[in-house]
Amino acid sequence: MFGVLQNVSKNSYIIEQDKYIKWLALVISGKVRVWQEKEDRQILLYYVCPVQTCVLSLSAIFRDCKSIVNAKTEEETTIIKIPVRHAAEWSFKYNSWNKFTLNSFIFSYEDLLHSYKNLAFNKIDKRLLEYIRSISKKNNSRYIKLSHSQLAKEIGTTREVVSKILKQFELIGLVNLRFMQIEVL
Amino acid sequence: MFGVLQNVSKNSYIIEQDKYIKWLALVISGKVRVWQEKEDRQILLYYVCPVQTCVLSLSAIFRDCKSIVNAKTEEETTIIKIPVRHAAEWSFKYNSWNKFTLNSFIFSYEDLLHSYKNLAFNKIDKRLLEYIRSISKKNNSRYIKLSHSQLAKEIGTTREVVSKILKQFELIGLVNLRFMQIEVL
DNA sequence: TAGTACCTGTACCTTTTGTTACAAGTAGTA
DNA sequence: TACTACTTGTAACAAAAGGTACAGGTACTA
């Protein structure tokens, strides 16, 4: 038996910055947020949803390393914990596992590359608009139930900036604002 | 015979944004710059040096895709061109090739992650200082022979901003400036 | 030597983003 | 109800970054 099934309650850390990664987590149900932070700022990297794994814990398979990100459950989450040394063997034993690993890297790399370009060249208002639209699309709902400060932590800025920009968006008819709710028009 | 050895002259495009990647390039000698751009701004992703491959052309191995980056030789460069479908087979045939591929992804992903965090949280002056110091270290020389506009294109800003910041650095004794030369103190 | 292309410095201004500070609203609960 | 924690709005200000414009320098070469 190599993997251990485990239930993790909401808001628990799966990975913490500067700590060693000892096992690989596969998310079976729930949702895990992965981000970077510095002082009181944060920036989202991605969410790990069923059935995916965090590409960064994958990288730990191949050499011991400290995590450079944080990962925390956003809901009650079920994961399979696999000690990294087992997962490393699998890559050479099982073609399908190898394929899964490679695909995870490819997808994640391209995703991060898009984020990088976005961050380098687009102003905050554009990044915010794209973000709320992507949320709306992903959830298949016009209504986004996030606070301004939560949004600020996703895109790497401050609450006041998000509030100001959202207000501008409302004035030009892009959104409607309510308490803890943004309606994307 | 799968690979083709090829000499590429200085300043030739290896990969262009929005074009399909048909082959994988292994750099045998020379140097290739990989970057993203938008209008007249650019931001460096990495350099490909012997004996490495561009992680992004690796990703093309596994599914047809348009490039989201540019790659151009900075010196006379020798590459081996491998049609992507051959390279794809190798991953399942040869353990050592598989290992090489995975290592490329891991290294590149972590590298990009550092850049992303740097871009998200650090001001331009700090990023510039880190960049020129890394160049100095890499070249094992105090003297950096790059113009201000070249530096601007590496870190994603404009020439005027670089000139101003370098002048400040000179005033506080961090560097000495000459025509086409920065001495790191 | 003149011409060209590129490099550097800098003053001035604008836009973008962040900070501080405060007022007021919402929701849950003891 | 009163208390708490969190959310939202916004004015005024400050700092960071970018853009315009121009003067002058350097290097190469025709």
Coordinates of C-alpha atoms (C1' of nucleotides) in Angstrom, one line a residue:
Chain A
M1 CA 0.0 0.0 0.0
F2 CA 1.6 3.2 -1.1
G3 CA -1.1 5.9 -1.0
V4 CA -3.0 7.1 2.0
L5 CA -6.5 8.5 1.6
Q6 CA -7.0 11.4 3.9
N7 CA -9.8 13.9 4.6
V8 CA -8.6 17.5 5.2
S9 CA -10.8 20.1 6.7
K10 CA -11.4 23.5 5.2
N11 CA -8.6 26.1 5.5
S12 CA -5.8 23.6 6.2
Y13 CA -2.3 24.0 4.8
I14 CA -1.2 21.2 2.4
I15 CA 2.1 22.8 1.7
E16 CA 3.9 25.7 3.3
Q17 CA 6.6 28.0 1.9
D18 CA 10.1 26.9 2.9
K19 CA 9.1 23.6 4.2
Y20 CA 10.1 20.3 2.7
I21 CA 7.7 18.4 0.5
K22 CA 7.5 14.8 1.7
W23 CA 4.6 13.5 -0.3
L24 CA 2.7 14.1 -3.4
A25 CA -1.0 15.0 -3.0
L26 CA -3.7 14.0 -5.5
V27 CA -6.9 15.9 -5.0
I28 CA -9.9 13.5 -5.1
S29 CA -12.6 16.0 -4.0
G30 CA -12.7 19.5 -2.8
K31 CA -10.4 22.4 -3.8
V32 CA -6.9 23.5 -3.0
R33 CA -5.6 27.1 -3.5
V34 CA -1.9 27.5 -4.4
W35 CA -0.3 30.9 -4.1
Q36 CA 2.8 32.9 -3.4
E37 CA 3.1 35.6 -0.9
K38 CA 5.3 38.4 0.4
E39 CA 4.5 40.3 3.5
D40 CA 0.8 41.0 3.3
R41 CA 0.5 40.6 -0.5
Q42 CA -0.4 37.5 -2.2
I43 CA -0.7 36.3 -5.8
L44 CA -2.7 33.3 -7.0
L45 CA -0.9 30.6 -8.9
Y46 CA -3.7 28.1 -9.5
Y47 CA -6.4 26.0 -7.9
V48 CA -6.0 22.2 -7.7
C49 CA -9.3 20.5 -8.4
P50 CA -10.3 16.8 -8.7
V51 CA -8.6 14.9 -10.2
Q52 CA -5.3 16.8 -10.4
T53 CA -2.1 17.1 -8.6
C54 CA 0.0 20.1 -7.7
V55 CA 2.7 20.3 -10.3
L56 CA 5.1 21.6 -7.7
S57 CA 4.7 18.6 -5.4
L58 CA 5.4 16.6 -8.6
S59 CA 8.7 18.4 -9.0
A60 CA 9.6 17.3 -5.4
I61 CA 9.5 13.8 -6.7
F62 CA 12.7 14.2 -8.5
R63 CA 14.7 16.0 -6.0
D64 CA 14.4 17.1 -2.4
C65 CA 13.3 20.6 -2.2
K66 CA 11.7 23.2 -0.1
S67 CA 8.4 24.5 -1.3
I68 CA 8.4 28.0 -2.8
V69 CA 4.6 28.2 -2.6
N70 CA 1.7 27.8 -0.2
A71 CA -1.2 25.4 -0.7
K72 CA -4.4 25.5 1.5
T73 CA -7.7 23.8 1.2
E74 CA -10.6 26.1 0.4
E75 CA -13.2 23.5 1.1
E76 CA -13.4 20.1 2.9
T77 CA -11.0 18.1 0.7
T78 CA -10.1 14.5 0.2
I79 CA -6.5 13.8 -1.0
I80 CA -4.4 10.7 -1.6
K81 CA -0.9 11.2 -0.1
I82 CA 1.8 9.4 -1.9
P83 CA 5.4 9.4 -0.5
V84 CA 7.6 11.1 -3.1
R85 CA 10.0 8.2 -3.5
H86 CA 7.2 5.9 -4.6
A87 CA 5.9 8.4 -7.1
A88 CA 9.4 8.7 -8.5
E89 CA 9.6 5.0 -9.2
W90 CA 6.3 5.0 -10.9
S91 CA 7.5 7.4 -13.6
F92 CA 9.9 4.8 -14.8
K93 CA 7.6 1.8 -14.3
Y94 CA 4.3 3.0 -15.6
N95 CA 3.8 4.7 -18.9
S96 CA 0.4 6.1 -18.0
W97 CA 1.7 7.7 -14.8
N98 CA 4.6 9.1 -16.8
K99 CA 2.1 10.6 -19.3
F100 CA 0.1 12.1 -16.5
T101 CA 3.1 13.7 -15.0
L102 CA 4.3 15.2 -18.2
N103 CA 0.9 16.5 -19.1
S104 CA 0.6 18.1 -15.7
F105 CA 3.9 19.9 -16.3
I106 CA 3.1 21.0 -19.7
F107 CA -0.3 22.4 -18.8
S108 CA 1.0 24.1 -15.7
Y109 CA 4.0 25.6 -17.5
E110 CA 1.9 27.2 -20.2
D111 CA -0.6 28.4 -17.7
L112 CA 2.1 30.1 -15.7
L113 CA 3.6 31.6 -18.8
H114 CA 0.3 33.2 -19.7
S115 CA 0.1 34.6 -16.2
Y116 CA 3.6 35.9 -16.4
K117 CA 2.9 37.7 -19.7
N118 CA -0.3 39.1 -18.3
L119 CA 1.4 40.4 -15.2
A120 CA 4.3 41.9 -17.2
F121 CA 2.3 43.8 -19.8
N122 CA -1.3 44.4 -18.6
K123 CA -2.5 47.1 -16.2
I124 CA -4.4 46.1 -13.1
D125 CA -7.8 47.0 -14.3
K126 CA -7.5 44.7 -17.3
R127 CA -6.1 41.9 -15.2
L128 CA -9.0 42.3 -12.7
L129 CA -11.6 42.3 -15.5
E130 CA -10.2 39.2 -17.0
Y131 CA -10.0 37.5 -13.7
I132 CA -13.6 38.2 -12.7
R133 CA -14.8 37.1 -16.2
S134 CA -12.8 33.9 -15.9
I135 CA -14.4 33.2 -12.5
S136 CA -17.8 33.9 -13.9
K137 CA -17.2 31.5 -16.8
K138 CA -15.7 28.8 -14.7
N139 CA -18.6 28.9 -12.2
N140 CA -21.1 29.3 -15.0
S141 CA -22.7 32.2 -13.1
R142 CA -22.9 35.9 -13.5
Y143 CA -22.6 36.3 -9.8
I144 CA -19.3 36.2 -8.1
K145 CA -19.3 35.9 -4.3
L146 CA -15.9 37.2 -3.4
S147 CA -14.9 40.2 -1.3
H148 CA -12.7 42.9 -2.8
S149 CA -9.9 41.9 -0.5
Q150 CA -10.1 38.3 -1.7
L151 CA -9.9 39.5 -5.3
A152 CA -6.9 41.7 -4.4
K153 CA -5.1 38.6 -3.1
E154 CA -5.7 36.7 -6.3
I155 CA -4.3 39.3 -8.6
G156 CA -1.5 40.7 -6.3
T157 CA -2.7 44.1 -5.3
T158 CA -4.5 45.8 -2.4
R159 CA -8.2 46.0 -1.5
E160 CA -8.5 49.8 -2.0
V161 CA -7.3 49.4 -5.6
V162 CA -9.8 46.7 -6.3
S163 CA -12.6 48.7 -4.8
K164 CA -11.7 51.7 -6.9
I165 CA -11.5 49.8 -10.1
L166 CA -14.7 47.9 -9.5
K167 CA -16.5 51.2 -8.9
Q168 CA -15.2 52.4 -12.3
F169 CA -16.4 49.2 -13.9
E170 CA -19.8 49.8 -12.4
L171 CA -20.0 53.3 -13.7
I172 CA -19.3 52.2 -17.2
G173 CA -21.8 49.4 -16.9
L174 CA -19.5 46.4 -16.8
V175 CA -20.7 45.1 -13.4
N176 CA -23.2 45.6 -10.7
L177 CA -21.9 45.6 -7.2
R178 CA -23.6 44.3 -4.0
F179 CA -22.3 43.3 -0.6
M180 CA -20.1 40.2 -1.2
Q181 CA -21.3 39.9 -4.8
I182 CA -20.3 41.1 -8.2
E183 CA -22.7 40.7 -11.1
V184 CA -20.8 40.5 -14.4
L185 CA -22.8 42.1 -17.2
Chain B
M1 CA 18.3 9.3 -39.0
F2 CA 16.1 11.4 -36.8
G3 CA 18.0 14.6 -35.9
V4 CA 19.5 17.1 -38.3
L5 CA 22.6 19.1 -37.3
Q6 CA 22.3 22.7 -38.3
N7 CA 24.3 25.9 -38.0
V8 CA 22.2 29.0 -37.4
S9 CA 23.6 32.5 -37.9
K10 CA 23.4 35.2 -35.3
N11 CA 20.0 36.9 -34.8
S12 CA 18.0 34.2 -36.5
Y13 CA 14.5 33.2 -35.2
I14 CA 14.3 29.6 -33.9
I15 CA 10.7 30.0 -32.8
E16 CA 8.2 32.8 -33.5
Q17 CA 5.1 33.7 -31.5
D18 CA 1.8 32.2 -32.9
K19 CA 3.6 29.8 -35.3
Y20 CA 3.5 26.1 -35.0
I21 CA 6.4 24.2 -33.5
K22 CA 7.4 21.4 -35.8
W23 CA 10.7 20.3 -34.3
L24 CA 12.5 20.3 -31.1
A25 CA 15.8 22.1 -30.9
L26 CA 18.8 21.0 -28.8
V27 CA 21.4 23.7 -28.5
I28 CA 24.9 22.3 -29.0
S29 CA 26.8 25.5 -29.1
G30 CA 26.0 29.2 -29.1
K31 CA 23.1 30.9 -27.2
V32 CA 19.4 31.3 -27.8
R33 CA 17.3 34.0 -26.1
V34 CA 13.6 33.2 -25.3
W35 CA 11.2 36.0 -24.5
Q36 CA 7.7 37.3 -24.7
E37 CA 6.6 40.5 -26.2
K38 CA 3.7 42.9 -26.5
E39 CA 3.9 45.9 -28.8
D40 CA 7.4 47.4 -28.2
R41 CA 7.9 45.8 -24.8
Q42 CA 9.6 42.6 -24.1
I43 CA 10.4 40.4 -21.1
L44 CA 13.1 37.8 -21.0
L45 CA 12.1 34.2 -20.1
Y46 CA 15.5 32.5 -20.3
Y47 CA 18.5 31.7 -22.3
V48 CA 19.1 28.3 -23.8
C49 CA 22.7 27.3 -23.6
P50 CA 24.6 24.1 -24.5
V51 CA 23.5 21.4 -23.9
Q52 CA 19.9 22.3 -23.2
T53 CA 16.6 22.4 -25.0
C54 CA 13.8 24.9 -24.8
V55 CA 11.2 23.6 -22.4
L56 CA 8.5 25.0 -24.6
S57 CA 9.5 23.2 -27.7
L58 CA 9.4 20.1 -25.5
S59 CA 5.8 20.8 -24.6
A60 CA 5.1 20.8 -28.3
I61 CA 6.1 17.2 -28.4
F62 CA 3.0 16.2 -26.7
R63 CA 0.4 18.2 -28.5
D64 CA 0.4 20.4 -31.5
C65 CA 0.5 24.0 -30.4
K66 CA 1.4 27.4 -31.5
S67 CA 4.3 29.0 -29.7
I68 CA 3.5 31.7 -27.1
V69 CA 7.1 32.8 -27.1
N70 CA 9.9 34.0 -29.4
A71 CA 13.3 32.4 -29.6
K72 CA 16.3 33.9 -31.4
T73 CA 20.0 33.2 -31.6
E74 CA 22.2 35.7 -30.0
E75 CA 25.4 34.2 -31.4
E76 CA 26.3 31.8 -34.2
T77 CA 24.6 28.7 -32.9
T78 CA 24.6 25.0 -33.7
I79 CA 21.4 23.0 -33.0
I80 CA 20.1 19.6 -33.6
K81 CA 16.6 19.6 -35.0
I82 CA 14.4 16.7 -34.1
P83 CA 10.9 16.3 -35.5
V84 CA 8.5 16.4 -32.6
R85 CA 6.8 13.1 -33.3
H86 CA 10.1 11.3 -32.9
A87 CA 10.9 13.0 -29.7
A88 CA 7.5 12.0 -28.4
E89 CA 8.2 8.3 -29.0
W90 CA 11.5 8.6 -27.2
S91 CA 9.8 9.6 -24.0
F92 CA 8.2 6.2 -23.8
K93 CA 11.2 4.2 -25.2
Y94 CA 14.1 5.7 -23.4
N95 CA 14.3 6.2 -19.7
S96 CA 17.2 8.6 -19.9
W97 CA 15.4 10.8 -22.4
N98 CA 12.4 10.7 -20.2
K99 CA 14.5 11.8 -17.3
F100 CA 16.0 14.6 -19.3
T101 CA 12.6 15.8 -20.3
L102 CA 11.2 15.8 -16.8
N103 CA 14.3 17.6 -15.4
S104 CA 14.0 20.3 -18.0
F105 CA 10.4 20.9 -17.0
I106 CA 11.1 20.9 -13.3
F107 CA 14.0 23.3 -13.6
S108 CA 12.1 25.6 -16.0
Y109 CA 9.0 25.6 -14.0
E110 CA 10.7 26.6 -10.8
D111 CA 12.7 29.2 -12.6
L112 CA 9.6 30.8 -14.0
L113 CA 7.9 30.7 -10.7
H114 CA 10.8 32.7 -9.2
S115 CA 10.5 35.2 -12.0
Y116 CA 6.8 35.5 -11.5
K117 CA 7.1 36.2 -7.8
N118 CA 9.8 38.7 -8.5
L119 CA 7.7 40.5 -11.0
A120 CA 4.6 40.5 -8.7
F121 CA 6.3 41.8 -5.6
N122 CA 9.5 43.6 -6.4
K123 CA 9.9 47.2 -7.7
I124 CA 11.8 47.8 -10.9
D125 CA 14.9 49.1 -9.2
K126 CA 15.3 45.9 -7.2
R127 CA 14.6 43.7 -10.2
L128 CA 17.2 45.6 -12.3
L129 CA 19.8 45.4 -9.6
E130 CA 19.3 41.7 -9.2
Y131 CA 19.4 41.3 -12.9
I132 CA 22.7 43.1 -13.5
R133 CA 24.2 41.3 -10.5
S134 CA 23.1 37.9 -11.9
I135 CA 24.7 38.8 -15.3
S136 CA 27.9 39.8 -13.6
K137 CA 28.0 36.6 -11.6
K138 CA 27.2 34.4 -14.6
N139 CA 29.8 36.1 -16.8
N140 CA 32.3 36.1 -13.9
S141 CA 33.0 39.8 -14.6
R142 CA 32.3 43.1 -13.0
Y143 CA 31.7 44.7 -16.4
I144 CA 28.4 44.3 -18.2
K145 CA 28.4 45.2 -21.8
L146 CA 24.7 45.8 -22.5
S147 CA 22.9 49.0 -23.5
H148 CA 20.2 50.4 -21.3
S149 CA 17.6 49.5 -23.9
Q150 CA 18.7 45.9 -23.9
L151 CA 18.4 45.8 -20.2
A152 CA 14.9 47.3 -20.4
K153 CA 13.9 44.5 -22.7
E154 CA 15.1 41.9 -20.4
I155 CA 13.2 43.1 -17.4
G156 CA 10.1 44.4 -19.1
T157 CA 10.3 48.2 -18.9
T158 CA 11.5 51.1 -21.0
R159 CA 15.0 52.5 -21.7
E160 CA 14.3 55.8 -19.9
V161 CA 13.4 54.0 -16.7
V162 CA 16.5 51.9 -16.8
S163 CA 18.7 55.0 -17.4
K164 CA 17.2 56.9 -14.5
I165 CA 17.6 53.9 -12.1
L166 CA 21.1 53.2 -13.2
K167 CA 22.0 56.9 -12.6
Q168 CA 20.6 56.6 -9.1
F169 CA 22.6 53.4 -8.5
E170 CA 25.7 55.3 -9.6
L171 CA 25.0 58.2 -7.2
I172 CA 24.8 55.8 -4.3
G173 CA 27.9 54.0 -5.4
L174 CA 26.4 50.7 -6.6
V175 CA 27.8 50.9 -10.2
N176 CA 30.0 52.9 -12.5
L177 CA 28.5 53.8 -15.8
R178 CA 30.3 54.1 -19.2
F179 CA 29.2 53.9 -22.7
M180 CA 27.9 50.4 -23.3
Q181 CA 29.3 49.3 -20.0
I182 CA 28.2 48.9 -16.4
E183 CA 30.7 48.2 -13.7
V184 CA 29.1 46.5 -10.8
L185 CA 30.8 47.6 -7.5
Chain C
dT1 C1' 34.9 64.2 -43.4
dA2 C1' 29.9 63.6 -43.4
dG3 C1' 26.3 60.6 -42.6
dT4 C1' 24.0 57.2 -40.0
dA5 C1' 22.5 54.5 -36.3
dC6 C1' 22.5 53.9 -31.8
dC7 C1' 23.5 55.3 -27.0
dT8 C1' 23.0 58.2 -22.7
dG9 C1' 21.2 62.0 -19.7
dT10 C1' 17.6 64.5 -18.1
dA11 C1' 13.8 67.9 -17.5
dC12 C1' 9.0 67.8 -17.3
dC13 C1' 4.8 65.9 -17.2
dT14 C1' 1.1 62.1 -16.9
dT15 C1' -0.7 58.0 -15.5
dT16 C1' -0.8 54.2 -12.6
dT17 C1' -0.6 52.2 -8.4
dG18 C1' -0.3 52.2 -3.5
dT19 C1' -1.1 54.3 1.4
dT20 C1' -3.5 56.5 5.0
dA21 C1' -7.4 57.5 7.2
dC22 C1' -12.0 57.6 8.2
dA23 C1' -17.1 56.7 7.7
dA24 C1' -20.5 53.7 7.2
dG25 C1' -22.8 49.1 6.0
dT26 C1' -23.6 43.9 6.7
dA27 C1' -23.9 39.6 9.1
dG28 C1' -23.6 36.7 12.9
dT29 C1' -24.1 35.8 17.6
dA30 C1' -24.0 36.2 22.7
Chain D
dT1 C1' -29.8 44.7 21.7
dA2 C1' -24.7 45.2 21.8
dC3 C1' -20.6 43.5 20.2
dT4 C1' -17.5 41.7 16.9
dA5 C1' -15.5 41.0 12.6
dC6 C1' -15.6 41.9 8.2
dT7 C1' -16.9 44.6 4.1
dT8 C1' -17.3 48.7 1.1
dG9 C1' -16.6 53.7 -0.3
dT10 C1' -13.8 57.4 -0.9
dA11 C1' -10.9 61.6 -0.3
dA12 C1' -6.4 63.1 -0.2
dC13 C1' -2.0 62.2 -0.7
dA14 C1' 2.5 59.8 -2.0
dA15 C1' 5.3 56.9 -4.7
dA16 C1' 6.3 54.3 -8.8
dA17 C1' 6.5 53.9 -13.5
dG18 C1' 5.9 55.5 -18.0
dG19 C1' 6.0 59.0 -22.0
dT20 C1' 7.7 63.1 -24.6
dA21 C1' 11.1 65.8 -26.0
dC22 C1' 15.4 67.2 -26.8
dA23 C1' 20.6 67.6 -26.4
dG24 C1' 24.6 65.6 -27.0
dG25 C1' 27.9 61.4 -27.2
dT26 C1' 30.0 57.2 -29.5
dA27 C1' 31.2 54.2 -33.2
dC28 C1' 31.2 52.8 -37.6
dT29 C1' 31.7 53.3 -42.4
dA30 C1' 31.2 55.3 -47.0

